[in-house]
N, CA, C and O atoms as a CHARMM CRD file, in Angstrom:
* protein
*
  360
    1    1 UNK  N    -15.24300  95.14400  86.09400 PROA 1      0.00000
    2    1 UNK  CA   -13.83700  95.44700  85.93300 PROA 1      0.00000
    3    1 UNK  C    -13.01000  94.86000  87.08000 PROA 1      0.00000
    4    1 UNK  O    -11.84500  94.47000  87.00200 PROA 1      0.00000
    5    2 UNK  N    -14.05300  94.86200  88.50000 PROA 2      0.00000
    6    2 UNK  CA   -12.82400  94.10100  88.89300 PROA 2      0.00000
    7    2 UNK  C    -12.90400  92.66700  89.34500 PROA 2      0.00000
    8    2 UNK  O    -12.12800  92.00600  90.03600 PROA 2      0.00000
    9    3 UNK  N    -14.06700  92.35700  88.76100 PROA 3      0.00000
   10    3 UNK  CA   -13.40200  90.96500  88.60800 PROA 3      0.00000
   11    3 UNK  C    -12.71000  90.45400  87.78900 PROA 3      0.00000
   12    3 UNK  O    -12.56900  89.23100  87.78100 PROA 3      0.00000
   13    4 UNK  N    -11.99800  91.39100  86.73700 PROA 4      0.00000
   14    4 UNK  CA   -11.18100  91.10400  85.99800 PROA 4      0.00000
   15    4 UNK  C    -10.12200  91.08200  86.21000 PROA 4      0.00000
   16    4 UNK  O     -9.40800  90.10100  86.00100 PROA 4      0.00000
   17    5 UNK  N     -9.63200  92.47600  86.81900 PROA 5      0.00000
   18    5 UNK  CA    -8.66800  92.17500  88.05400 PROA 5      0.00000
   19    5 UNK  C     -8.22600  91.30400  88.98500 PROA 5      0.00000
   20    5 UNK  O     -7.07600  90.97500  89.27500 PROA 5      0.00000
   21    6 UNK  N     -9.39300  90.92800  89.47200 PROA 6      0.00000
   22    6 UNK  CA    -9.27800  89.52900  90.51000 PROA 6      0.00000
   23    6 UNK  C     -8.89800  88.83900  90.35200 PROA 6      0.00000
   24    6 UNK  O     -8.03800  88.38200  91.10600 PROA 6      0.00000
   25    7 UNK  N     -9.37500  88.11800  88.95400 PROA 7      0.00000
   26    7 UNK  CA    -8.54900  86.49800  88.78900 PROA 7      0.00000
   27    7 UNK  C     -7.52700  87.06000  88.25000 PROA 7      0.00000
   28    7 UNK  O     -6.47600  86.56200  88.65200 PROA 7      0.00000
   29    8 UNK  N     -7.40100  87.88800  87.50800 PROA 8      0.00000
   30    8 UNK  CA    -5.27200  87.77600  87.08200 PROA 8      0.00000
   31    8 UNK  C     -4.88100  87.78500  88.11700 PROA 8      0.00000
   32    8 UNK  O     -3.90900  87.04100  88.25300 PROA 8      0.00000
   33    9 UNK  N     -5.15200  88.24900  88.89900 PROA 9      0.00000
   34    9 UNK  CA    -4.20500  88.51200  90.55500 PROA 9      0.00000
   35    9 UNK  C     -4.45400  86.87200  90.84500 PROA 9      0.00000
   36    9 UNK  O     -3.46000  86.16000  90.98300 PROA 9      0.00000
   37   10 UNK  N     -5.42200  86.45300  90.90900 PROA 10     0.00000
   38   10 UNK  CA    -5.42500  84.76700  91.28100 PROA 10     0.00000
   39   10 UNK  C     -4.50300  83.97900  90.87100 PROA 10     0.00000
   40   10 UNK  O     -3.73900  83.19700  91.43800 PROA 10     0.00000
   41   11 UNK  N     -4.77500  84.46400  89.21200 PROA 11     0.00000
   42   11 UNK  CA    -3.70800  83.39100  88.38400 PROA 11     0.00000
   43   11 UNK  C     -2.12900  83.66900  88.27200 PROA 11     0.00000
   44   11 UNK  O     -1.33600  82.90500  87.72300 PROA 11     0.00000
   45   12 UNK  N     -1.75200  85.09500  88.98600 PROA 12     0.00000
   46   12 UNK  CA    -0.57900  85.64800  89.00400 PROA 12     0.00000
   47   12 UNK  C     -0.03200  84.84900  90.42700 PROA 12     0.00000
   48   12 UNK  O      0.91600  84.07300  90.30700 PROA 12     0.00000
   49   13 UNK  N     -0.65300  85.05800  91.76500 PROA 13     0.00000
   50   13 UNK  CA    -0.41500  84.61500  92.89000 PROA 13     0.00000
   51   13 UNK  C      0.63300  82.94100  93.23800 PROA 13     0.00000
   52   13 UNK  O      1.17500  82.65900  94.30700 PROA 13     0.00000
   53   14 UNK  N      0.63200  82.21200  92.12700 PROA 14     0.00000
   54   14 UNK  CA     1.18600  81.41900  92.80800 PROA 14     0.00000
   55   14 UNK  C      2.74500  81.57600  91.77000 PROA 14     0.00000
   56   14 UNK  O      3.80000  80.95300  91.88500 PROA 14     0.00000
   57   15 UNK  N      2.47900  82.31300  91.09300 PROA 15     0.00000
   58   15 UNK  CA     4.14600  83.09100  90.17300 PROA 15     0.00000
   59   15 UNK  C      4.89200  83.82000  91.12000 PROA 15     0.00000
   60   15 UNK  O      6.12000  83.73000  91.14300 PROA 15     0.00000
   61   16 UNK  N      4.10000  84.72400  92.11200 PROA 16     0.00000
   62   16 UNK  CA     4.50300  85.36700  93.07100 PROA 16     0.00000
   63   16 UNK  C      5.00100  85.04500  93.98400 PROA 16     0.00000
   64   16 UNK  O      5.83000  85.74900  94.56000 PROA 16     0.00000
   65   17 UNK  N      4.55300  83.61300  94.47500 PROA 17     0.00000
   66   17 UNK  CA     4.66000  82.95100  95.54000 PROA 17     0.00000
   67   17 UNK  C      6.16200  81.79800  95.49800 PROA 17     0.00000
   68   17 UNK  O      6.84800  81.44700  96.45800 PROA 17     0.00000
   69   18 UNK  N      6.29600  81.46400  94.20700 PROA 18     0.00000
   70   18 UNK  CA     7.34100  81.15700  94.16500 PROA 18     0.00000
   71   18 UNK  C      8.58400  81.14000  93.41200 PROA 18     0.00000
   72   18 UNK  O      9.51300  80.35700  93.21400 PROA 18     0.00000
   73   19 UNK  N      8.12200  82.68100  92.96400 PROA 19     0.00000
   74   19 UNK  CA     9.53100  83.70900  92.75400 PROA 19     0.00000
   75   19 UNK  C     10.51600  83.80600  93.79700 PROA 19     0.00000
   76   19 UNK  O     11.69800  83.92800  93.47500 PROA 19     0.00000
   77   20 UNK  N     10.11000  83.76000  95.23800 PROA 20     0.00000
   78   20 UNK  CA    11.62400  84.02700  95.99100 PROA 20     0.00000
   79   20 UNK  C     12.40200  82.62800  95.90800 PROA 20     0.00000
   80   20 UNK  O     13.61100  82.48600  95.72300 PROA 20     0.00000
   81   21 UNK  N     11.55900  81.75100  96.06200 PROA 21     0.00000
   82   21 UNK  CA    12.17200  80.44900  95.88600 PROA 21     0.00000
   83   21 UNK  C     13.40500  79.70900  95.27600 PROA 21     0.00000
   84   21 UNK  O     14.33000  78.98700  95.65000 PROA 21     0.00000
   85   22 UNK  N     12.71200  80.51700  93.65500 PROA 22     0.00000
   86   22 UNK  CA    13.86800  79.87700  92.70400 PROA 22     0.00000
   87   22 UNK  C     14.88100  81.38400  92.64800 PROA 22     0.00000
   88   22 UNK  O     15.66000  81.38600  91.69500 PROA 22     0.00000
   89   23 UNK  N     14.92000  82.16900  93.22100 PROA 23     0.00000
   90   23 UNK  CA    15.88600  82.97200  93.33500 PROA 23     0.00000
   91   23 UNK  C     16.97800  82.66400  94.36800 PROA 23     0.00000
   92   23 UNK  O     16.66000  82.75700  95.55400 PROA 23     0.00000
   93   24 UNK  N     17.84500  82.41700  94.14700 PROA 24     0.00000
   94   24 UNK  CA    19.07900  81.98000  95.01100 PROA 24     0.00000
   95   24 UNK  C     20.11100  82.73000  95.18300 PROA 24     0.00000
   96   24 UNK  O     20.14000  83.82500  94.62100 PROA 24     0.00000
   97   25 UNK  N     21.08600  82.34200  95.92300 PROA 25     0.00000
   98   25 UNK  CA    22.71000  82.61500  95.84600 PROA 25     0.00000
   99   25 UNK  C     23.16900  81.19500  95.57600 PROA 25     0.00000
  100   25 UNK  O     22.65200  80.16700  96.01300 PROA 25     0.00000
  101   26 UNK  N     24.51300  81.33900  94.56800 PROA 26     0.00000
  102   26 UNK  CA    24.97600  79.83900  94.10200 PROA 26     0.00000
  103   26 UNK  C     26.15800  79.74800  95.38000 PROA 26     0.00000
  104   26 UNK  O     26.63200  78.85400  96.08100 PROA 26     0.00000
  105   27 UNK  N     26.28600  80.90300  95.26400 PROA 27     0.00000
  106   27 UNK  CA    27.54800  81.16400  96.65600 PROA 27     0.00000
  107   27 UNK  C     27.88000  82.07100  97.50000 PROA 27     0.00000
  108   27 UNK  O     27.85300  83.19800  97.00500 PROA 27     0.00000
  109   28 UNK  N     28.25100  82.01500  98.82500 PROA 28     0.00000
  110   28 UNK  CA    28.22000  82.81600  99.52500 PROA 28     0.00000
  111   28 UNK  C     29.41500  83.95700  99.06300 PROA 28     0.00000
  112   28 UNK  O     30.49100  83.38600  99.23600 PROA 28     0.00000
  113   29 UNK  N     29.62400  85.17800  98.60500 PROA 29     0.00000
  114   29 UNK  CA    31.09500  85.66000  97.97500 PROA 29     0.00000
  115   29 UNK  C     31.96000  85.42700  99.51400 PROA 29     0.00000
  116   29 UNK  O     31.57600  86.14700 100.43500 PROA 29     0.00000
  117   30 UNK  N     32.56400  84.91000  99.66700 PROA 30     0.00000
  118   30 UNK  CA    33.62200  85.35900 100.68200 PROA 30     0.00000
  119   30 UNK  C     35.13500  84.78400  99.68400 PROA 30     0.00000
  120   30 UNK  O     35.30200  84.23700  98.59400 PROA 30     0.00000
  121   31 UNK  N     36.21800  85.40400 101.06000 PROA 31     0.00000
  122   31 UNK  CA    37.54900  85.39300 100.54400 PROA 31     0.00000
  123   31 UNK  C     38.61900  85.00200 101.47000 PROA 31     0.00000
  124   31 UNK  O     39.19000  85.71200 102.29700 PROA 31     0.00000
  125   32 UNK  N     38.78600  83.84800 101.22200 PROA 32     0.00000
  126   32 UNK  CA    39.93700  83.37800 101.95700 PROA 32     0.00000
  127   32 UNK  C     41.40300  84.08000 102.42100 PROA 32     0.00000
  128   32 UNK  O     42.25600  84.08100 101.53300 PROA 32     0.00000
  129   33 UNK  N     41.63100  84.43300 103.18700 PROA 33     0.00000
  130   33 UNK  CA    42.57000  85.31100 104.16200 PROA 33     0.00000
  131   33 UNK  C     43.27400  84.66900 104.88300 PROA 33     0.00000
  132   33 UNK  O     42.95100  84.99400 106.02500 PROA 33     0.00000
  133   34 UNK  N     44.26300  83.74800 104.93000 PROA 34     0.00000
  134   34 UNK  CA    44.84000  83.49900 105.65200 PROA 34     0.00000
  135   34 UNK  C     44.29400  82.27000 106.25700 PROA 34     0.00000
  136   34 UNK  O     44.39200  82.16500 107.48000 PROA 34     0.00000
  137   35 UNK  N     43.69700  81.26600 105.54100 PROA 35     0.00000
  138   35 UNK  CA    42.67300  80.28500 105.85600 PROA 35     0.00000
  139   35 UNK  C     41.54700  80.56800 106.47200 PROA 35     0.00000
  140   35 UNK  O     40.93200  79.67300 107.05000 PROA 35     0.00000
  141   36 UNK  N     40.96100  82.24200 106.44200 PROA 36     0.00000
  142   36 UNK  CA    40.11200  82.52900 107.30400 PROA 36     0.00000
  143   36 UNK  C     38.93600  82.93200 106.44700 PROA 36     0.00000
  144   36 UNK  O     38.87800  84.15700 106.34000 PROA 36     0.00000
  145   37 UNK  N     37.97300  82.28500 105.79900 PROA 37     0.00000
  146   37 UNK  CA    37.32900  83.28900 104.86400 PROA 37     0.00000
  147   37 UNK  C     36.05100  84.61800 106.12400 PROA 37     0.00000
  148   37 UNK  O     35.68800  84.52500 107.29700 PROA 37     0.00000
  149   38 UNK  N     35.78300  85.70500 104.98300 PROA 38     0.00000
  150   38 UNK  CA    35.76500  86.85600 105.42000 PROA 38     0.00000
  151   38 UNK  C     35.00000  86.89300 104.06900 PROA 38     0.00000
  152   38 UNK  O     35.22900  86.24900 103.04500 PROA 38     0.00000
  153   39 UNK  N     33.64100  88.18200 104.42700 PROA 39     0.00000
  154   39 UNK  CA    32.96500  88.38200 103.74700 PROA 39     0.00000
  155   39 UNK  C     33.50900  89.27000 102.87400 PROA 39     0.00000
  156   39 UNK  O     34.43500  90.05600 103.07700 PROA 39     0.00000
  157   40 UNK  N     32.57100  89.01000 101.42600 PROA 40     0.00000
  158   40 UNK  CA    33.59500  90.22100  99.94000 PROA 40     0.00000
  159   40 UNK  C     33.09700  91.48700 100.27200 PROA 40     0.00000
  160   40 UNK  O     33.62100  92.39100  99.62200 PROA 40     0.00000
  161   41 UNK  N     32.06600  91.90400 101.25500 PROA 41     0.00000
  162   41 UNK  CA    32.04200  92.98800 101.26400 PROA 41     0.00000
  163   41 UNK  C     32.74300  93.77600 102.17400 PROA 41     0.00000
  164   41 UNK  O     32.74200  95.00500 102.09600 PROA 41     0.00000
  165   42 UNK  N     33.56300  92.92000 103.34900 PROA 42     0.00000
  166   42 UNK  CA    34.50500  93.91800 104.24700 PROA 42     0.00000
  167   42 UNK  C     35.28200  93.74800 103.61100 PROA 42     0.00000
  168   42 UNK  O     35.80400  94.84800 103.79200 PROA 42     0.00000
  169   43 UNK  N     36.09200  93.15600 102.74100 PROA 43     0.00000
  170   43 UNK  CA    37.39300  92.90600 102.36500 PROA 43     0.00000
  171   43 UNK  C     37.60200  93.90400 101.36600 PROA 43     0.00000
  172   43 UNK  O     38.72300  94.28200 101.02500 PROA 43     0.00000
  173   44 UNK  N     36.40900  94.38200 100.84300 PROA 44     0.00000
  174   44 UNK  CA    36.16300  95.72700  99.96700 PROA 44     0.00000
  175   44 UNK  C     36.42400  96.47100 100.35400 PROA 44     0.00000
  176   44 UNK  O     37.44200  97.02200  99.93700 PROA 44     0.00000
  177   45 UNK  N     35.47400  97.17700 101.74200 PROA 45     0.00000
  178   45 UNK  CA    35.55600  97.94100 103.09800 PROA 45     0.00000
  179   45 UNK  C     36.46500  98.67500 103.02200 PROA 45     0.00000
  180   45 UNK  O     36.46400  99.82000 102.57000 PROA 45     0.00000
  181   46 UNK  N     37.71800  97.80400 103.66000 PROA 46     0.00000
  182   46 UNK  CA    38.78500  97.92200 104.21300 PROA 46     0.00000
  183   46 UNK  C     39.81600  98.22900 102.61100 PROA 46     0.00000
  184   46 UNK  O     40.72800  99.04600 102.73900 PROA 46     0.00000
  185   47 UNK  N     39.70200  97.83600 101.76900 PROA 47     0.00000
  186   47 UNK  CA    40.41100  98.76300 100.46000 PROA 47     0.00000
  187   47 UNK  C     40.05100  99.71000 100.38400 PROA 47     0.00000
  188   47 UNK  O     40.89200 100.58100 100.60400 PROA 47     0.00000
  189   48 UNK  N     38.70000 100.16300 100.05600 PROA 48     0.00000
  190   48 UNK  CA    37.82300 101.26600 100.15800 PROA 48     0.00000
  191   48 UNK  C     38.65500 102.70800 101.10100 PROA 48     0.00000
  192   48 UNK  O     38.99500 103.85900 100.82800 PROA 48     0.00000
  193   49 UNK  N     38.69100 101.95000 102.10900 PROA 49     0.00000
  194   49 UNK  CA    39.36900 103.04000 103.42900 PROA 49     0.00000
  195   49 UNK  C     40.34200 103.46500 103.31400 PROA 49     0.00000
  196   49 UNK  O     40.78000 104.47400 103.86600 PROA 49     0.00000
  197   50 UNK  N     41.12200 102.42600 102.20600 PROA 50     0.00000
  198   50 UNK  CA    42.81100 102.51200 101.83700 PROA 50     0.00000
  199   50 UNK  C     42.73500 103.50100 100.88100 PROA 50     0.00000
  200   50 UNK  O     43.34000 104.55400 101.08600 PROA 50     0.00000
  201   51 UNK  N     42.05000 103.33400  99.79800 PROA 51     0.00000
  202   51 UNK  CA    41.95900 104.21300  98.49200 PROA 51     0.00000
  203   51 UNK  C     41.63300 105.81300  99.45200 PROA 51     0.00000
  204   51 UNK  O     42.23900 106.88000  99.54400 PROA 51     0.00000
  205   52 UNK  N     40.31900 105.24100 100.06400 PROA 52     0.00000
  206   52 UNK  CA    39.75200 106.86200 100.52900 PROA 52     0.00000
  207   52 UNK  C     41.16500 107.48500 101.21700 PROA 52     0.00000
  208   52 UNK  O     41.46100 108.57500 100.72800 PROA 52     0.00000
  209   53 UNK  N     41.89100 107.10500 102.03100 PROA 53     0.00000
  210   53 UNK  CA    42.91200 107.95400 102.88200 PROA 53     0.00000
  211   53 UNK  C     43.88900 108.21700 101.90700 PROA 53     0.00000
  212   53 UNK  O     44.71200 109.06100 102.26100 PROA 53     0.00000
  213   54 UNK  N     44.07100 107.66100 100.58600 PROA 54     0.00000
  214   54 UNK  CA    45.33100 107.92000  99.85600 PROA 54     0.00000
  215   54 UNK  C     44.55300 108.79700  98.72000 PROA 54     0.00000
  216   54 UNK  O     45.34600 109.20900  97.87300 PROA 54     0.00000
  217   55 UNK  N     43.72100 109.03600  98.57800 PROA 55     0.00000
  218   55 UNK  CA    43.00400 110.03300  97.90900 PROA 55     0.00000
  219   55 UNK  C     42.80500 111.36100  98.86100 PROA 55     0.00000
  220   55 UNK  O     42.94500 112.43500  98.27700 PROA 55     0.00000
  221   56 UNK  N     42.54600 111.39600 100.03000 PROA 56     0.00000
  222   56 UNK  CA    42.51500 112.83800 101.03800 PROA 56     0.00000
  223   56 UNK  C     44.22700 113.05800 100.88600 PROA 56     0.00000
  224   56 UNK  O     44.44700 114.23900 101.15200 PROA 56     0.00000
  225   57 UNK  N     45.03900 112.60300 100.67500 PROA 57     0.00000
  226   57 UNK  CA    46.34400 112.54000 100.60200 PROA 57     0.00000
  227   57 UNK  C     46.65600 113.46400  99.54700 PROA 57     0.00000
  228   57 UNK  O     47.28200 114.51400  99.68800 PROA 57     0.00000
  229   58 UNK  N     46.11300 112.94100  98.33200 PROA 58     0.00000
  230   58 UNK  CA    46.17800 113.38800  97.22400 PROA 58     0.00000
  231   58 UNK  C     45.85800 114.70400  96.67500 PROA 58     0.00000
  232   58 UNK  O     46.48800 115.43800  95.91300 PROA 58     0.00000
  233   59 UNK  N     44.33300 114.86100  97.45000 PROA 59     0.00000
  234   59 UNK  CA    43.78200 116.28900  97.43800 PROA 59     0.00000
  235   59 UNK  C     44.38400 116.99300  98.40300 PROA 59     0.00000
  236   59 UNK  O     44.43500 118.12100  97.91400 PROA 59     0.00000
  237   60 UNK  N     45.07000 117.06200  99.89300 PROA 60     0.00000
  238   60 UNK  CA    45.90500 117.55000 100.17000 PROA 60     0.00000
  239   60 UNK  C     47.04600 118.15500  99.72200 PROA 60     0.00000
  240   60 UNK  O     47.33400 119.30100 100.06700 PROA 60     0.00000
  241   61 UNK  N     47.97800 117.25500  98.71500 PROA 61     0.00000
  242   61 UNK  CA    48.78600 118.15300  98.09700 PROA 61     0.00000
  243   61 UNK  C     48.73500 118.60100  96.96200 PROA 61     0.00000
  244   61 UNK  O     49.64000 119.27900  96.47600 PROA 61     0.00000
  245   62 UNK  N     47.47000 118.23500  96.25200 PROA 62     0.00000
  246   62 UNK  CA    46.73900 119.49800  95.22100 PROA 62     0.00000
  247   62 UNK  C     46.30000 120.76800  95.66700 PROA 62     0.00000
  248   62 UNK  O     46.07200 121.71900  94.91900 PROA 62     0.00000
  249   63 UNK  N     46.16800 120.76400  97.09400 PROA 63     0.00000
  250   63 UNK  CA    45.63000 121.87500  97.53500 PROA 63     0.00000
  251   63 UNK  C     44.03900 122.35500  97.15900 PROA 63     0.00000
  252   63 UNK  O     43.63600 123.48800  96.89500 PROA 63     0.00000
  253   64 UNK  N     43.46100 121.37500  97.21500 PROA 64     0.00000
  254   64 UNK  CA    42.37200 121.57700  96.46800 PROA 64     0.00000
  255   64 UNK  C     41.22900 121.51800  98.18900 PROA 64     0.00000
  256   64 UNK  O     41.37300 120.71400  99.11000 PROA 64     0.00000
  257   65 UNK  N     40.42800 122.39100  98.11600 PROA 65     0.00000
  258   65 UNK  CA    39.30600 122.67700  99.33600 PROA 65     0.00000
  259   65 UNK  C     38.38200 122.07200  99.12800 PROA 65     0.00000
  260   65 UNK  O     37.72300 122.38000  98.13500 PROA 65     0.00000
  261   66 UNK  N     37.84000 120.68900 100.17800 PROA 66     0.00000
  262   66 UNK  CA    36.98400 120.24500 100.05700 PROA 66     0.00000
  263   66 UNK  C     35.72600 120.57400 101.11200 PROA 66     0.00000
  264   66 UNK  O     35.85300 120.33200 102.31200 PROA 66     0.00000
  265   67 UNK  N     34.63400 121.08600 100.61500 PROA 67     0.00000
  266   67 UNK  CA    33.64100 121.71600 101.13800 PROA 67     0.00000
  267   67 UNK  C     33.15700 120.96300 102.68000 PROA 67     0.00000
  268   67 UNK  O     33.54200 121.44200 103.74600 PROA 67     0.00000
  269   68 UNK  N     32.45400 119.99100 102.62800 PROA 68     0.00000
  270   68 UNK  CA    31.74700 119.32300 103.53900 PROA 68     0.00000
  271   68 UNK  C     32.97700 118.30400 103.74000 PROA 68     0.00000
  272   68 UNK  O     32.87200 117.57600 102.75300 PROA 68     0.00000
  273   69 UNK  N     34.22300 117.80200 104.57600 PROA 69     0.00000
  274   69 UNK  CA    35.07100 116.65900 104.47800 PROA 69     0.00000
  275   69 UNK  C     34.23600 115.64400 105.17900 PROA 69     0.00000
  276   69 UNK  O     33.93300 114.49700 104.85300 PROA 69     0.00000
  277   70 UNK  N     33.91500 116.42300 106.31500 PROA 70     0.00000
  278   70 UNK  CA    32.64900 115.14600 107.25600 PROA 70     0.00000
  279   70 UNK  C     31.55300 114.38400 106.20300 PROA 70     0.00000
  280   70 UNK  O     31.01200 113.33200 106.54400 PROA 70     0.00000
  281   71 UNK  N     31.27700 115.02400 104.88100 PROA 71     0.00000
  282   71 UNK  CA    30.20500 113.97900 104.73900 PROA 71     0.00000
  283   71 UNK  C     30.82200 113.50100 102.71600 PROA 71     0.00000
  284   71 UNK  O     30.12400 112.86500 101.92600 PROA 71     0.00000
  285   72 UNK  N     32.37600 114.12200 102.38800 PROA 72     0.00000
  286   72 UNK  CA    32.71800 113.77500 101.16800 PROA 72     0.00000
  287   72 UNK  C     33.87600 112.46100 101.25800 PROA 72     0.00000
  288   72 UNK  O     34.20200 111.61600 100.42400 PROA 72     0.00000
  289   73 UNK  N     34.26000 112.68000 102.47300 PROA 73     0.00000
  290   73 UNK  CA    35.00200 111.23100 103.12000 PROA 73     0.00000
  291   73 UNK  C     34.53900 110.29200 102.59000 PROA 73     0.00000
  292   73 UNK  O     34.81300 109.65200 101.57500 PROA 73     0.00000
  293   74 UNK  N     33.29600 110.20200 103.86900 PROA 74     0.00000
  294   74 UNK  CA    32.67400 108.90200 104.27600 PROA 74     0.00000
  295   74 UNK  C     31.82200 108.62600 102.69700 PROA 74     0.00000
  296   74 UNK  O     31.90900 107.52900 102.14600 PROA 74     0.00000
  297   75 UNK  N     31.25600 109.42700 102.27300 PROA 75     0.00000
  298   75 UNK  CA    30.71600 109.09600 101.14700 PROA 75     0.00000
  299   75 UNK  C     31.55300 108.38000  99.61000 PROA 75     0.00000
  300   75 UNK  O     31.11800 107.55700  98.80500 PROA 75     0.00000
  301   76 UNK  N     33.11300 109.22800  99.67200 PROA 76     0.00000
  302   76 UNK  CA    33.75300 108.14700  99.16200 PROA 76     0.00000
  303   76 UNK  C     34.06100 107.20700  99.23400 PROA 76     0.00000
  304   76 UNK  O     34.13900 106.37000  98.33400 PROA 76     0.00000
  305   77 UNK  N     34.41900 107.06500 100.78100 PROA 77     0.00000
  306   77 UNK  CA    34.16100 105.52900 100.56200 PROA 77     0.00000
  307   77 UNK  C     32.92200 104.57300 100.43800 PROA 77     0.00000
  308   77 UNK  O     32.77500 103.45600  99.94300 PROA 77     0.00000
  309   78 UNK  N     32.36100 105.16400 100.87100 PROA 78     0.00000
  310   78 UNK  CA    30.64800 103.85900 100.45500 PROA 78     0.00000
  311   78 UNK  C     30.90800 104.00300  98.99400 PROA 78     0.00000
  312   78 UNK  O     31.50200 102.96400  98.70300 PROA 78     0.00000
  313   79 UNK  N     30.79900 104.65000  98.03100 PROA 79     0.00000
  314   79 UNK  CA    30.63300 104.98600  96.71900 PROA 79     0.00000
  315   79 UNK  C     32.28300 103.67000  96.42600 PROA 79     0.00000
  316   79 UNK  O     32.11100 102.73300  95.64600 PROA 79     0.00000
  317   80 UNK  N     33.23300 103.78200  96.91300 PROA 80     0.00000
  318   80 UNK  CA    34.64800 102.76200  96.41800 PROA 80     0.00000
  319   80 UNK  C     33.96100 101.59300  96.96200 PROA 80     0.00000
  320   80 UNK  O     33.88900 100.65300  96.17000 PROA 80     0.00000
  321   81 UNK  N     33.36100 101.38400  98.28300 PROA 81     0.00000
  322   81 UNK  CA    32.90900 100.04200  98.54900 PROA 81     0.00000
  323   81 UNK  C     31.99500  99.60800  97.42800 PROA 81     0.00000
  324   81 UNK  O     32.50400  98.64800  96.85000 PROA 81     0.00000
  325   82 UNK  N     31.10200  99.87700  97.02600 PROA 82     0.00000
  326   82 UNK  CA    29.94200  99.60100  96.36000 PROA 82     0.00000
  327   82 UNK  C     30.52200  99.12800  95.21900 PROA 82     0.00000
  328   82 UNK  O     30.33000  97.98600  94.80100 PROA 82     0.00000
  329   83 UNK  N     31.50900 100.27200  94.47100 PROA 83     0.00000
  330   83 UNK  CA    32.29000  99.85500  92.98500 PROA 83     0.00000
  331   83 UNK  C     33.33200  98.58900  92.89900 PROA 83     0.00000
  332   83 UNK  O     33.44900  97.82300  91.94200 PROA 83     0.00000
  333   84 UNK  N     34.09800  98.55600  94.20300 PROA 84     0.00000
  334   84 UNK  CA    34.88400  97.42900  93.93200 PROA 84     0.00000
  335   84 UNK  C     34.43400  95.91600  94.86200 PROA 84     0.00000
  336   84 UNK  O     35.16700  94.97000  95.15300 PROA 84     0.00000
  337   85 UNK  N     33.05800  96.10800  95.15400 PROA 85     0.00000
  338   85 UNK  CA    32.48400  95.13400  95.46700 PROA 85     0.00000
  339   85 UNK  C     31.53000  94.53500  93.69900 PROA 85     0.00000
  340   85 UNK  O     31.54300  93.33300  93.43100 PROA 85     0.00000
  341   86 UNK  N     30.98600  95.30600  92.95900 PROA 86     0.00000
  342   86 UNK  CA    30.32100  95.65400  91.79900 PROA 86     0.00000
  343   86 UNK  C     31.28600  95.16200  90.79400 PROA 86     0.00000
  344   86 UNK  O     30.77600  94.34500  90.02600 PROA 86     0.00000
  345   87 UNK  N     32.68900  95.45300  90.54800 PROA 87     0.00000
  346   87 UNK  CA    33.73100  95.08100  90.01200 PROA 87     0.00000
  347   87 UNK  C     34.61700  93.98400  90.26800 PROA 87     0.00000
  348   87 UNK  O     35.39900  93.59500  89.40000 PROA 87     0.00000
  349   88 UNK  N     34.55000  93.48200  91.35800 PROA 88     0.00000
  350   88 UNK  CA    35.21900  91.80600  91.99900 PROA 88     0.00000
  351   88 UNK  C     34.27500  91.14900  91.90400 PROA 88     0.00000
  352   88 UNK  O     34.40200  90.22300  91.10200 PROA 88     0.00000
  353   89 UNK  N     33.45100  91.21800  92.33600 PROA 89     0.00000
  354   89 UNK  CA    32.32400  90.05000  93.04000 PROA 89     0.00000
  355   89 UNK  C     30.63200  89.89600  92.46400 PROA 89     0.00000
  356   89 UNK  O     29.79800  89.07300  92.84200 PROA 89     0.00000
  357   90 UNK  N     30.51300  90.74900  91.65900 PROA 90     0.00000
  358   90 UNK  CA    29.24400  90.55400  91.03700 PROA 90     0.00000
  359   90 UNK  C     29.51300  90.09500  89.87900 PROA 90     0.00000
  360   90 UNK  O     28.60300  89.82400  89.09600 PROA 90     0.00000
């Protein structure tokens, strides 16, 4: 049995080997700013931070109590980075 194992793993090994290869990027995402390009994922970031503070804004004058703010903040924004990086750029 396991040399049956063995050679598929043999005959699998050079599929393996140059799978990272033909996997690429066609392009680096960045975004031109002012003639400055800047990676798509800070440029997300930094919206991200915008949305998140105008959303604590929001729930502020809903009056609505948010349990943990130290860890529902920061987590909105990774969660807005991720989506409008996911939604522009992928």
């Amino acid at each position: 049995m396991t040399a049956l194992r063995d050679s598929r793993f043999v005959r699998l090994l050079p599929l393996l080997l140059v799978a990272p290869l033909l996997s690429s990027c066609s392009r680096a995402p960045s975004v031109d700013v002012l003639g400055s390009f800047f990676p798509a994922w800070l440029v997300c970031f930094i919206a991200a931070i915008v949305l998140t503070a105008l959303m604590r804004l929001l729930v502020m004058r809903l009056r609505f109590k948010v349990a943990l703010p130290i860890l529902a903040y920061p987590g909105l924004a990774a969660f807005l980075t991720f989506a409008l990086w996911l939604v522009f750029f992928y």
